[in-house]
Short mmCIF file of C-alpha atoms and ligand atoms in Angstrom, two decimals:
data_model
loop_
_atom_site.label_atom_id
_atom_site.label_comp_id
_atom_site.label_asym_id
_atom_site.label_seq_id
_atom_site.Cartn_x
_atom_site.Cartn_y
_atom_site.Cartn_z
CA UNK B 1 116.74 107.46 35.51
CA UNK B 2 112.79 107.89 35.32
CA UNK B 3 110.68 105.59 37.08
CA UNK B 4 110.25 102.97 34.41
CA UNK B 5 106.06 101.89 33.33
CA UNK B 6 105.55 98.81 34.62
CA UNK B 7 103.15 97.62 31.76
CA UNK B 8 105.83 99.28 29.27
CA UNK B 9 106.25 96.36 26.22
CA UNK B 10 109.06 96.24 24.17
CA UNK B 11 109.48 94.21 21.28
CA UNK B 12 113.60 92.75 20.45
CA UNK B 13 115.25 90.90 17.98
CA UNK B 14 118.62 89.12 18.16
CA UNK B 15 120.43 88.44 15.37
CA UNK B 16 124.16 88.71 16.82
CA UNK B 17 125.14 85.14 15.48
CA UNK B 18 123.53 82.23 14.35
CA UNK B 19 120.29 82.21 16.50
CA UNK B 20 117.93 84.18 14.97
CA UNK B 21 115.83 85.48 17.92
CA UNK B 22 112.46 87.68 18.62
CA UNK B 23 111.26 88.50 22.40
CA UNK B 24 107.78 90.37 23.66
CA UNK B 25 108.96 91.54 27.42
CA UNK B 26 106.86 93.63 29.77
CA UNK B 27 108.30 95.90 32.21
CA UNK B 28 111.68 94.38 31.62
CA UNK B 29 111.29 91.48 33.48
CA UNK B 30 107.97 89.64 32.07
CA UNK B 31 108.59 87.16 29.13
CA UNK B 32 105.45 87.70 27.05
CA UNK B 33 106.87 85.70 23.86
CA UNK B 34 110.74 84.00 23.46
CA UNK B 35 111.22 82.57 20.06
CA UNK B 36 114.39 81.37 19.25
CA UNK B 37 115.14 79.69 15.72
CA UNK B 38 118.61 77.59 15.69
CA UNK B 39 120.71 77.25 13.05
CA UNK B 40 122.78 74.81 15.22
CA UNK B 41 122.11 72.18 12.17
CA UNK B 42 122.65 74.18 9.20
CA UNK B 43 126.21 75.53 10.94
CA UNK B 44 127.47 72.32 12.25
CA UNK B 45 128.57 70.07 9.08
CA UNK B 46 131.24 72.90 8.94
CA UNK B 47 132.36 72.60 12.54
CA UNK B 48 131.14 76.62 13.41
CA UNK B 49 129.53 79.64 12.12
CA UNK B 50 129.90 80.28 8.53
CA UNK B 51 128.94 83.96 9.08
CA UNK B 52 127.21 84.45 5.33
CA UNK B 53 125.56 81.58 5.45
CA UNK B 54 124.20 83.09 9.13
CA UNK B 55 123.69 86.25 7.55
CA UNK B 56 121.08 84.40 4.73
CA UNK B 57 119.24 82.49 7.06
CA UNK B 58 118.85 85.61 9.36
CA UNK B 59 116.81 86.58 6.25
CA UNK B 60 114.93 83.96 6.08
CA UNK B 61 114.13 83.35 9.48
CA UNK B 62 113.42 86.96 10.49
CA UNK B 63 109.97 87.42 9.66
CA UNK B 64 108.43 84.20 11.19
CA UNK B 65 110.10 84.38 14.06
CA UNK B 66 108.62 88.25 14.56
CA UNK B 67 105.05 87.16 13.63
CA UNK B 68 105.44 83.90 16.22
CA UNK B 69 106.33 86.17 19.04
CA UNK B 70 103.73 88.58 18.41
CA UNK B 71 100.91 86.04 18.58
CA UNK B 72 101.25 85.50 22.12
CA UNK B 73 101.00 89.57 22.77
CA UNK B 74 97.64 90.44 24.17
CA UNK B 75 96.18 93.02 21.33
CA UNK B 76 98.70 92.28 18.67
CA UNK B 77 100.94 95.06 17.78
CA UNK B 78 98.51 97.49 19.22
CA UNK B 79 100.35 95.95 23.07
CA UNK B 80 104.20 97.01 21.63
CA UNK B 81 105.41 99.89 22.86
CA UNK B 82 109.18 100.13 21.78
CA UNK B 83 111.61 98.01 19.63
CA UNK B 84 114.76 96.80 20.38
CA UNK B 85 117.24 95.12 18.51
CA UNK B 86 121.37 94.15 19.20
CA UNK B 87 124.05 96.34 17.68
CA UNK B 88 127.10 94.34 18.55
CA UNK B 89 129.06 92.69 19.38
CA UNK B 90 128.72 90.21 17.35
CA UNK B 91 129.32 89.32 13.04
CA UNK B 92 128.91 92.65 11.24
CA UNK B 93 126.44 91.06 8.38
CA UNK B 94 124.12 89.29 10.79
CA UNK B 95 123.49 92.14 13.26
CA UNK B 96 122.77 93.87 10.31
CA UNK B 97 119.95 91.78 9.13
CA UNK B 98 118.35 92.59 13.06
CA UNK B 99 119.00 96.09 13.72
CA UNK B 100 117.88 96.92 10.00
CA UNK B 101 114.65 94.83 10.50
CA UNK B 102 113.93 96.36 14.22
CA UNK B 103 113.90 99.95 12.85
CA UNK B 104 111.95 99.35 9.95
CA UNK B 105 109.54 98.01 11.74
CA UNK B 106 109.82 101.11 14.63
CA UNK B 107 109.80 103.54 11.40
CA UNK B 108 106.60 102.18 10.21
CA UNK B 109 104.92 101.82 12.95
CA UNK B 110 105.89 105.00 14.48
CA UNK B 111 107.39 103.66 17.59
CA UNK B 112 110.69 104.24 19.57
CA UNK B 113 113.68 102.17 19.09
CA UNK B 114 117.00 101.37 21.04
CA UNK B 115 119.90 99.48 19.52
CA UNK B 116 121.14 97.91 22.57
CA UNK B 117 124.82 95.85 23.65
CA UNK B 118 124.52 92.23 23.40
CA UNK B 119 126.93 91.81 26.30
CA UNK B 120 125.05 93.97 28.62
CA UNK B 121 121.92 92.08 27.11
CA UNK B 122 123.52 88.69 28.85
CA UNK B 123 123.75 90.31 31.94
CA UNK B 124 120.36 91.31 31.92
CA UNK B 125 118.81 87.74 31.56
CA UNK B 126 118.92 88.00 35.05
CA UNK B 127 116.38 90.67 34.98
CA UNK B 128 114.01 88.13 33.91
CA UNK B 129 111.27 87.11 35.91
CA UNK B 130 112.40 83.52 37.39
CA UNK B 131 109.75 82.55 40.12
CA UNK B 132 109.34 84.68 43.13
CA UNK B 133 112.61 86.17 43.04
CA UNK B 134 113.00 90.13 42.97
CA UNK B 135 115.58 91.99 40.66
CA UNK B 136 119.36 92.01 41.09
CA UNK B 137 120.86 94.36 43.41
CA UNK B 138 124.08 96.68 43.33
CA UNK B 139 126.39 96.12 43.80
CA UNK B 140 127.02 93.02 41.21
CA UNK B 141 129.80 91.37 40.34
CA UNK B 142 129.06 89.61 36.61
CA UNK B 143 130.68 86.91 35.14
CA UNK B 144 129.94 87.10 31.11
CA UNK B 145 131.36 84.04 29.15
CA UNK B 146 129.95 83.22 26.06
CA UNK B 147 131.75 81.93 22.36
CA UNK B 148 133.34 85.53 21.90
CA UNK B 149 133.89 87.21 25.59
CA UNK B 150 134.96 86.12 29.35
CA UNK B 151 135.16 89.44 31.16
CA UNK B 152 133.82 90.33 34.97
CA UNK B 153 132.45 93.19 35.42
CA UNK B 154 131.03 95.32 38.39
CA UNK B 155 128.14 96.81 37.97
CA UNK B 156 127.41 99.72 40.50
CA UNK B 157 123.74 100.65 38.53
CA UNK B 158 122.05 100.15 35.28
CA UNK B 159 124.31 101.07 32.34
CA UNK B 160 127.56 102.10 35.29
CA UNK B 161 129.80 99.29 34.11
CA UNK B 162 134.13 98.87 35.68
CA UNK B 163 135.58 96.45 33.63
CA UNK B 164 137.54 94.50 36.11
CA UNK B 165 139.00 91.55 34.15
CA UNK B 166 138.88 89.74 30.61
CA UNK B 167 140.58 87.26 28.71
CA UNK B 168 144.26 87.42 27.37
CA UNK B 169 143.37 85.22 24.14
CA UNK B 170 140.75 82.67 23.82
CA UNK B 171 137.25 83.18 25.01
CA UNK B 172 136.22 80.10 27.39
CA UNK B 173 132.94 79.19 24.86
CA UNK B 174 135.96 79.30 22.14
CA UNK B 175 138.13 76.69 24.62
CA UNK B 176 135.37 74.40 24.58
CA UNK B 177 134.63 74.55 20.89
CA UNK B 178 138.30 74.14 19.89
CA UNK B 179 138.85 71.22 22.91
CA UNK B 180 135.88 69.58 21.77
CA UNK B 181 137.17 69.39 17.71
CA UNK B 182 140.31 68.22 19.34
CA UNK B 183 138.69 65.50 21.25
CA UNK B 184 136.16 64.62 18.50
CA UNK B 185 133.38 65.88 19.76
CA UNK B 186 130.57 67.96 18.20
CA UNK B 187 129.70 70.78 17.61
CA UNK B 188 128.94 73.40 19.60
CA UNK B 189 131.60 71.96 21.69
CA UNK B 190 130.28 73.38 25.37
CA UNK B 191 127.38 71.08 25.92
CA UNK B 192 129.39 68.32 24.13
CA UNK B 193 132.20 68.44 26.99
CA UNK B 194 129.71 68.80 29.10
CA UNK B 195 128.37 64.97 28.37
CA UNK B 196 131.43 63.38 28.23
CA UNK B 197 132.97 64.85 30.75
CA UNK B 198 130.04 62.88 33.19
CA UNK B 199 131.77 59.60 31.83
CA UNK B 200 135.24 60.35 33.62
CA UNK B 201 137.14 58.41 35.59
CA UNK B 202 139.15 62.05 37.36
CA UNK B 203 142.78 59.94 36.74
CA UNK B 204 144.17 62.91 34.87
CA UNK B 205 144.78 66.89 35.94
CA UNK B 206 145.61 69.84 33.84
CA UNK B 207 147.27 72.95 34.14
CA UNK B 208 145.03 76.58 35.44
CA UNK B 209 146.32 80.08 34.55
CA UNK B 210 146.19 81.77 37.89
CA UNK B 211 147.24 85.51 35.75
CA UNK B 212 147.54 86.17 39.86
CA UNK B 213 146.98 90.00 41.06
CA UNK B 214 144.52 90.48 37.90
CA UNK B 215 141.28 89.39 37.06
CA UNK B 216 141.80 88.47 33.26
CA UNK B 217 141.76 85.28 32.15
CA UNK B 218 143.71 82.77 29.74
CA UNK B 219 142.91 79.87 28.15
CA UNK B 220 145.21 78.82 25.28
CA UNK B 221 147.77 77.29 27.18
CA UNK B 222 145.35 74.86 28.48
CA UNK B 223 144.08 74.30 25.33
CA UNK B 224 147.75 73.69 24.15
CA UNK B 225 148.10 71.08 26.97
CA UNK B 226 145.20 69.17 25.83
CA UNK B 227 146.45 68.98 22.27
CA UNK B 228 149.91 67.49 23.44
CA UNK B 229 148.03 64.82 25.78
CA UNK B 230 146.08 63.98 22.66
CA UNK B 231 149.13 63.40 20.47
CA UNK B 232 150.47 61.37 23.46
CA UNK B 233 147.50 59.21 23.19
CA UNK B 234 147.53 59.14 19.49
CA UNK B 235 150.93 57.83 20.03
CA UNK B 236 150.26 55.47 22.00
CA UNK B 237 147.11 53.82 20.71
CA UNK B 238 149.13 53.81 17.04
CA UNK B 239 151.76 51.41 18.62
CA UNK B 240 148.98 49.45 19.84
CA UNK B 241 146.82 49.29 17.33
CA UNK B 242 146.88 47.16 13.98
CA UNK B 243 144.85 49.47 12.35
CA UNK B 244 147.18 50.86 8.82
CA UNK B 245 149.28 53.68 9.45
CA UNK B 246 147.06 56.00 7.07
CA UNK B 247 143.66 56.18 9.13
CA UNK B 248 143.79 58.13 12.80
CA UNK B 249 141.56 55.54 14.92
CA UNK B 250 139.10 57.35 17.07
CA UNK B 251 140.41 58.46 20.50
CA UNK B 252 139.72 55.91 23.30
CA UNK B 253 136.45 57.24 24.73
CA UNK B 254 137.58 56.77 28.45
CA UNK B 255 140.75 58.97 27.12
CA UNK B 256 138.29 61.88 25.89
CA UNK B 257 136.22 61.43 28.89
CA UNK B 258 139.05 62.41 31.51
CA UNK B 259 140.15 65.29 29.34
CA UNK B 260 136.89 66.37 29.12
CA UNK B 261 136.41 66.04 32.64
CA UNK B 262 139.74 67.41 33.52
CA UNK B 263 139.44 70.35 30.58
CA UNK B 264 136.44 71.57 32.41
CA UNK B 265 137.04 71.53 36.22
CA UNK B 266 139.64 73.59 34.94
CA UNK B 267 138.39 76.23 33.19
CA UNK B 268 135.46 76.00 36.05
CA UNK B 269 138.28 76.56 38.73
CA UNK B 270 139.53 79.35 37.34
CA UNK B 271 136.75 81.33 36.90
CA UNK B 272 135.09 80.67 40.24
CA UNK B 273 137.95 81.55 41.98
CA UNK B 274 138.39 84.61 40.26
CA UNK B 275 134.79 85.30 40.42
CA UNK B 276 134.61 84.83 44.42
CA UNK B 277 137.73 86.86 44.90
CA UNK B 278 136.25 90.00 42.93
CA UNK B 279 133.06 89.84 44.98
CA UNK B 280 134.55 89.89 47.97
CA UNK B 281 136.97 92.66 46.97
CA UNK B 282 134.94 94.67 45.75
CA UNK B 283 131.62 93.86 48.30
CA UNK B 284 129.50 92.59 45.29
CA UNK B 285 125.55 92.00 46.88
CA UNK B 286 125.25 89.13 44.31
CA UNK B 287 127.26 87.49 41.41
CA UNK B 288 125.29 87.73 37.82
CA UNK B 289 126.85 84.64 35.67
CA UNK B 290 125.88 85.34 32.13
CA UNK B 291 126.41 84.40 28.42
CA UNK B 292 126.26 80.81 26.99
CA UNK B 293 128.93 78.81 28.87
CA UNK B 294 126.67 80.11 32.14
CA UNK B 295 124.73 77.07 30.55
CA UNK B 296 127.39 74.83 31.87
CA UNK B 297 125.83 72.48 35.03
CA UNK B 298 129.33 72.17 36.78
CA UNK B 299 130.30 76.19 36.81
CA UNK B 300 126.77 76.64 38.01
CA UNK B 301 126.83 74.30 40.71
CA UNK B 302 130.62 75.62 42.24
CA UNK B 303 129.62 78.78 41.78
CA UNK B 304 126.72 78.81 43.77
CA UNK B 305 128.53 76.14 46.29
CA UNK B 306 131.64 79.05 46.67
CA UNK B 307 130.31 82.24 46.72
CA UNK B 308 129.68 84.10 49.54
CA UNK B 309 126.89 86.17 48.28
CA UNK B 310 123.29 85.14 46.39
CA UNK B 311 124.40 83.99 42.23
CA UNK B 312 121.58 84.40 39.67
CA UNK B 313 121.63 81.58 36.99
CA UNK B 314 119.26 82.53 34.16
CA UNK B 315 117.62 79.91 32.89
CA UNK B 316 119.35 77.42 30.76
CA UNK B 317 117.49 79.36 27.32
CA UNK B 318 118.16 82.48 28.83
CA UNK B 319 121.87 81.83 29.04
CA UNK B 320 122.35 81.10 25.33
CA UNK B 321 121.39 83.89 22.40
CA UNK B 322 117.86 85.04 23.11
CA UNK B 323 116.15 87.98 22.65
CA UNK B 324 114.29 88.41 25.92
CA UNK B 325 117.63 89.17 27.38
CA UNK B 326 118.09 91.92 24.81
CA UNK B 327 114.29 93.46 25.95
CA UNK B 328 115.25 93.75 29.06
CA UNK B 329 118.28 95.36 28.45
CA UNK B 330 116.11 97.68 26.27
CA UNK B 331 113.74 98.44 29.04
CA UNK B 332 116.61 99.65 31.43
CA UNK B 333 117.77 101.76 28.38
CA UNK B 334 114.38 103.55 27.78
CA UNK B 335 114.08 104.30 31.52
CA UNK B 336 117.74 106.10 31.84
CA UNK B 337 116.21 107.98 28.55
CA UNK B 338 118.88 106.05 26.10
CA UNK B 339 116.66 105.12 22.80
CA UNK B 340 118.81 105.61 20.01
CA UNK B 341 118.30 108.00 16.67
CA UNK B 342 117.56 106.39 13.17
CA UNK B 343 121.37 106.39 12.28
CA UNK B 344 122.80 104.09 15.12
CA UNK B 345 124.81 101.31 13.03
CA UNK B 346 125.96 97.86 13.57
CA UNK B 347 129.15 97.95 16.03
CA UNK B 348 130.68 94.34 15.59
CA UNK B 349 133.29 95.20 17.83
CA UNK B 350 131.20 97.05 20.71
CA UNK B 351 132.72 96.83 24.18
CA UNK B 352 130.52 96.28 27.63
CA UNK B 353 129.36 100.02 28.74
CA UNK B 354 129.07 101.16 25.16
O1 KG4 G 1 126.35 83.40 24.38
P1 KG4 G 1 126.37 82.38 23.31
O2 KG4 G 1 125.09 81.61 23.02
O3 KG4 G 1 126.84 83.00 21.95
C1 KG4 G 1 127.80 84.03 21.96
O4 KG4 G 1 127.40 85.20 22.18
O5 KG4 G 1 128.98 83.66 21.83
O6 KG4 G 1 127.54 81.35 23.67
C2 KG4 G 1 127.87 80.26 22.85
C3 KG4 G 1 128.96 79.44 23.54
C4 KG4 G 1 129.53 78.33 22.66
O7 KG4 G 1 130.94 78.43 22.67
C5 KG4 G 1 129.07 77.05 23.38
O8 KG4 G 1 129.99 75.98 23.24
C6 KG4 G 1 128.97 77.52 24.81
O9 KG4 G 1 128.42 78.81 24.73
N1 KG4 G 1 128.09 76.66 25.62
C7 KG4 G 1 128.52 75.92 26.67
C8 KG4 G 1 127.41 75.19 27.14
N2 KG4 G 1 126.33 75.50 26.36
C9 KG4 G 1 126.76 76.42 25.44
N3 KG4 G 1 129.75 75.83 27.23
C10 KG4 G 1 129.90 74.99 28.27
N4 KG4 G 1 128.89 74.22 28.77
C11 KG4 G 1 127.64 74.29 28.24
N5 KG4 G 1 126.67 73.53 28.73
ZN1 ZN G 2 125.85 85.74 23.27
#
């Protein structure tokens, strides 16, 4: 890898799912601009992403959001040296919308461009500049969990990725989602959980799926164990209720407040555990925890208590879609000589190290 310019600016847009992001970084690790617009409230009368409708609004969205993060760029667009913008993975029509729009923009203004990996791009949040703190070092053990992917990885130098573990069905962003519509919660389901969970009363346990002498994951049976306590409750509040037959009454809130509670010390057992293990097996310097559900107050706060080495939490807007994360994936790109040609494509499927 070169030595990478310091004052090097890169310009990235994220348009994986339904955040439609733009992000001015310098030198991979300074957050010049972070614009993020949600379309949390367009997505959630339908319980989840409706990817067309994510895919429209990407439209819409796109151009504001670029001009909004270019305002705070000392010089204007004269201060951009590169563009960035995610290829996957991630819905095929609303990467689209971003990679399209990022090499326009690189074609016009005669700049270079990298498509970069979203996962990797979660990882490198932790590039970011968070106080006085220096970058990462390799070894590192990451722990990516987000709506789509729970993997660990080890990470041995920029872009040298072992896969070490994923999971075996549902991502742990997914669990949450689908526990939450069980429970009655809202949508998106993580921070949701999260809230009710600080209600509990810890009277009820559920099950963890060790998967021992691997590092994948699994979640559905948990999730199945949730959805037979909540017909067991169902039951039971029917026979004591003289509500008619016809109408499901809501679930007891202390009821949905110990599952919660109990749904994610779970899931936050599991992957701590596994998480420690592979850092000590494999002499990790520091664990990375990454992707969305790294937004989650109780896996940060185990994870830091059990590990045995440094853990770097991005931000809580840094763990969720952004596209500073996906600049300063970028950067690390340019500098190992990686920009990509006018004919790299969408890749809704991409893997981590591709
Ligand atoms: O990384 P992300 O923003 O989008 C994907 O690339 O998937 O992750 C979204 C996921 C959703 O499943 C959401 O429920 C979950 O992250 N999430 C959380 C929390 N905040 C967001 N899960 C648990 N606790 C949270 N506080
Ligand atoms: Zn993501």
């Amino acid at each position: 890898m070169g030595t990478p310019d310091p004052d090097f600016t890169i310009l990235a847009i994220e348009t994986s799912c339904d955040e439609t992001a733009a992000a001015v970084v310098r030198g991979g690790r300074t957050i010049l601009a972070n614009v993020v617009a949600s379309q949390l409230d367009i997505h959630q009368r339908f319980g989840g992403v409706v990817p067309e409708v994510a895919s429209r609004q990407h439209m819409l969205s796109l151009v504001p959001v670029v001009e909004e993060a270019l305002q705070a760029v000392p010089g204007g667009w004269a201060g951009v040296h590169a563009v960035a913008a995610t290829r996957g993975p991630g819905l095929s029509g609303a990467l689209l919308t971003g990679l399209n729009a990022a090499k326009a923009i690189a074609w016009q203004r005669g700049l270079p461009f990298v498509a970069v990996n979203h996962l990797e791009a979660h990882i490198y949040a932790s590039w970011l500049e968070q106080g006085s703190a220096g970058a990462p070092e390799f070894p590192l053990l990451a722990l990516i969990v987000s709506g789509g992917h729970t993997l660990l990885a080890l990470l041995r130098g920029h872009g040298d990725y072992t896969l070490l573990g994923q999971t075996r069905d549902d991502a742990v962003g997914e669990a949450f989602d689908k526990v939450a519509r069980i429970l009655g919660l809202g949508y998106p389901g993580g921070p949701a959980i999260q809230q009710a969970a600080l209600e509990r009363a810890a009277r009820i346990t559920l099950p963890r799926a060790w998967l021992r002498e691997s590092f994948d994951f699994s979640f559905s049976g948990l999730k199945t164990a949730v959805l037979h306590r909540v017909q067991e409750q169902r039951d039971r509040q029917a026979t004591t209720s003289s509500r008619p037959q016809d109408t499901a009454p809501p679930l007891d809130r202390l009821f949905v407040a110990q599952i919660a509670h109990a749904f994610q010390e779970s899931v936050v057992d599991v992957l701590v555990s596994k998480s420690v293990d592979a850092a000590i097996r494999y002499h990790a310097a520091e664990i990375v925890l990454a992707g969305g559900v790294a937004a989650n107050l109780r896996l940060r706060e185990e994870l830091v208590q059990r590990s045995p080495v440094p853990v770097r939490r991005p931000a809580l807007a840094l763990c969720t879609d952004n596209a500073a994360m996906v600049a300063a994936a970028a950067f690390y790109r340019f500098a190992a000589g990686l920009g990509s040609d006018w004919s790299s494509d969408v890749s809704p499927s991409l893997p981590l190290g591709a």
